C-alpha positions as MATLAB code, in Angstrom:
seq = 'XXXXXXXXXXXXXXXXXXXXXXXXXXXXXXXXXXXXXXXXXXXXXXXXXXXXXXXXXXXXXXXXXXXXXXXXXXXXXXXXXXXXXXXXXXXXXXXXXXXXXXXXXXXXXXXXXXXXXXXXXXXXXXXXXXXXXXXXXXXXXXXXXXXXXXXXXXXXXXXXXXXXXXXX';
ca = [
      13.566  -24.288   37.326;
      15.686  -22.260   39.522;
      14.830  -18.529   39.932;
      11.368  -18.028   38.321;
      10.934  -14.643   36.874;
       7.449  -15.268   35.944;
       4.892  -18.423   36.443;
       1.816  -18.928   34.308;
      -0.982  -22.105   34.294;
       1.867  -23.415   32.254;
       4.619  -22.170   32.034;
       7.824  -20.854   34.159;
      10.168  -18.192   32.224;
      13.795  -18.379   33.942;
      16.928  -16.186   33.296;
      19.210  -17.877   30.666;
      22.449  -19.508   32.256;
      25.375  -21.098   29.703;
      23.629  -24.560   30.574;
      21.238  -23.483   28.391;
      23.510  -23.871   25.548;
      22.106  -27.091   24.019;
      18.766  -26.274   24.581;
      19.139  -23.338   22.881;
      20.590  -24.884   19.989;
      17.253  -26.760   19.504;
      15.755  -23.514   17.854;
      19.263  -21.731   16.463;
      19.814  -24.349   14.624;
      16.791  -25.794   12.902;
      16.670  -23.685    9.270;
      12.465  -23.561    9.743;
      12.075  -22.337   13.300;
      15.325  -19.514   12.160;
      13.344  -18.645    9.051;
      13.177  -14.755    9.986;
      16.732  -14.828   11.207;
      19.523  -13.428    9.221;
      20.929  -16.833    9.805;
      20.986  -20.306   12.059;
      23.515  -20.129   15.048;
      26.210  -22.160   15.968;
      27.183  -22.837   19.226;
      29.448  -20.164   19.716;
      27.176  -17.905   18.537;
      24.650  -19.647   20.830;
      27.062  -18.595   24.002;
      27.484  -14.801   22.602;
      23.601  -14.580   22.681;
      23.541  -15.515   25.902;
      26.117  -12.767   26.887;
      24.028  -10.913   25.352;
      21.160  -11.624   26.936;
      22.758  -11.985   30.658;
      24.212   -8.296   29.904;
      20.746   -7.184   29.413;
      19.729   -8.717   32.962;
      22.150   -6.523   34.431;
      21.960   -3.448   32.208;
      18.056   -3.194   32.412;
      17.071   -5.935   34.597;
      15.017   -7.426   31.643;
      15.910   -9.532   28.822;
      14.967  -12.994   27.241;
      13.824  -15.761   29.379;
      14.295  -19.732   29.309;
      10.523  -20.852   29.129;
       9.987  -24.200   30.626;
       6.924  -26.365   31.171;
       5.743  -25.650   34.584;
       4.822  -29.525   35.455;
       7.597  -31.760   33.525;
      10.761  -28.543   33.224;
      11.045  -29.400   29.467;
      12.229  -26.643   27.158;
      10.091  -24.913   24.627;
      11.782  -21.701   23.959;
      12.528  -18.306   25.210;
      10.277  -14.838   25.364;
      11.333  -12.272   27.294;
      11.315   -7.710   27.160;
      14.844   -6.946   25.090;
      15.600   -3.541   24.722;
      15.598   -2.360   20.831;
      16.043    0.814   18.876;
      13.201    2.349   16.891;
      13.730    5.392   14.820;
      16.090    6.431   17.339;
      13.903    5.326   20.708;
      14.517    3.064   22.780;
      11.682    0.787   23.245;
      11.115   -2.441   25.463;
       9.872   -5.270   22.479;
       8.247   -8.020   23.356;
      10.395  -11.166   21.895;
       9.582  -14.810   21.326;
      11.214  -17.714   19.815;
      10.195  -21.252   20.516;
      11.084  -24.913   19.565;
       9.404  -25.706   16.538;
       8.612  -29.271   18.117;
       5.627  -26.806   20.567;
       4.431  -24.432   17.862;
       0.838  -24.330   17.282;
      -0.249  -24.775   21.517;
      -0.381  -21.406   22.752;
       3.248  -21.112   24.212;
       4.255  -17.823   23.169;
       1.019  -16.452   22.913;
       0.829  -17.211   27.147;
       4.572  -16.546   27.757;
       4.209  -13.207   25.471;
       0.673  -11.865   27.433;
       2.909  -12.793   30.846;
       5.443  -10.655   29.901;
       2.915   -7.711   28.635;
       1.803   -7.881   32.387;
       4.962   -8.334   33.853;
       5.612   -4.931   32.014;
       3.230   -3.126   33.031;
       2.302   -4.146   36.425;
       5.960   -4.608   37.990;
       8.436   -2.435   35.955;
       5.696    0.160   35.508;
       6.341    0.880   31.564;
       3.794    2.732   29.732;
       4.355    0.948   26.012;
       6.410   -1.902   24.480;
       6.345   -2.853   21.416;
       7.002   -5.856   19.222;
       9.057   -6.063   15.959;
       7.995   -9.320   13.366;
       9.283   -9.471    9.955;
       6.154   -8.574    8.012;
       6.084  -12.340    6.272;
       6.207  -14.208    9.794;
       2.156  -14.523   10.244;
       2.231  -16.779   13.125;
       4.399  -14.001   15.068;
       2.108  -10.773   13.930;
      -0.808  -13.022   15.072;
       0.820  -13.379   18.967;
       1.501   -9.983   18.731;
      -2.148   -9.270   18.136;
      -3.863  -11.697   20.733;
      -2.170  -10.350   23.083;
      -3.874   -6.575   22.202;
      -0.840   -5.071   20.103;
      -1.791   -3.144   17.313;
       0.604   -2.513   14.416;
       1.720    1.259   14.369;
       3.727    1.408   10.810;
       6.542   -0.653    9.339;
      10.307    0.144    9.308;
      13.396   -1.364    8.292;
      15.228   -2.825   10.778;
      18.019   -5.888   10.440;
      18.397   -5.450    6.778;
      14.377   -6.068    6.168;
      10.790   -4.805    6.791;
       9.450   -5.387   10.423;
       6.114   -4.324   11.577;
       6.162   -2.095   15.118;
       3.760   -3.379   17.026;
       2.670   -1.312   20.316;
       0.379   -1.837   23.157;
       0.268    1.363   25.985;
      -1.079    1.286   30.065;
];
């Protein structure tokens, strides 16, 4: 629980380090919780989206973050502001993917609303947006509690995703 980028009641959201490899693998490579991935990940793929993600810390100081129970340190996923392309924009989404072991108590609805606020408040945006395939319910419906409103639908990684947007 080194670092906090953001605290909640609950939770703490942490930059990703390569020690979060096995954790990590938790959700990449469980078929149900990857369901509106192209794919499950293996491990190396696990380390290349960490890159990924650390490049983002230093490119635009955002990216995905470890979320951790605030009391006990377990692992329950990651949510974070990633940097994505929409019809030629670049927008700051809103992303969330958690351990399907946690689904269903309010996780990444309260790591997703912290990170709306973290937006807004300390990196001063004026929108972000969020990108669920259109079949992935429980995602549109975090998207929504947390006062995003779908703008249209567009194809993006080979299938429909809604754009979800919420502005200061």
């Amino acid at each position: 629980m080194d670092n906090p980028v953001i605290c909640t009641e609950r939770l703490i959201l942490r930059r990703m380090t390569k020690d979060d490899t096995k954790n990590l693998m938790e959700i990449f490579s469980d078929p149900v919780a990857m369901r509106y991935y192209p794919s499950t990940k293996n491990e190396s793929e696990t380390m290349e989206w960490i890159e990924w993600t650390q490049k983002n810390y230093d490119q635009y100081g955002v990216g995905l973050w470890i979320v951790e129970d605030k009391v006990t340190g377990e692992f329950l996923g990651q949510c974070g502001i990633v940097p994505q392309e929409v019809d030629g924009v670049k927008e700051m989404e809103i992303g969330y993917l958690f351990v399907r072991r946690v689904w269903g108590n309010g996780y990444a609805t309260e790591a997703a609303l912290a990170c709306k606020n973290y937006g807004f408040e300390q990196l001063k945006l004026n929108r972000m947006v969020s990108l669920p395939d259109v079949n992935n319910i429980p995602s549109t419906k975090v998207a929504e509690r947390i006062g995003m409103q779908v703008m249209k639908t567009i194809n993006k990684w080979g299938k429909e995703v809604y754009v979800y947007s919420v502005s200061i």
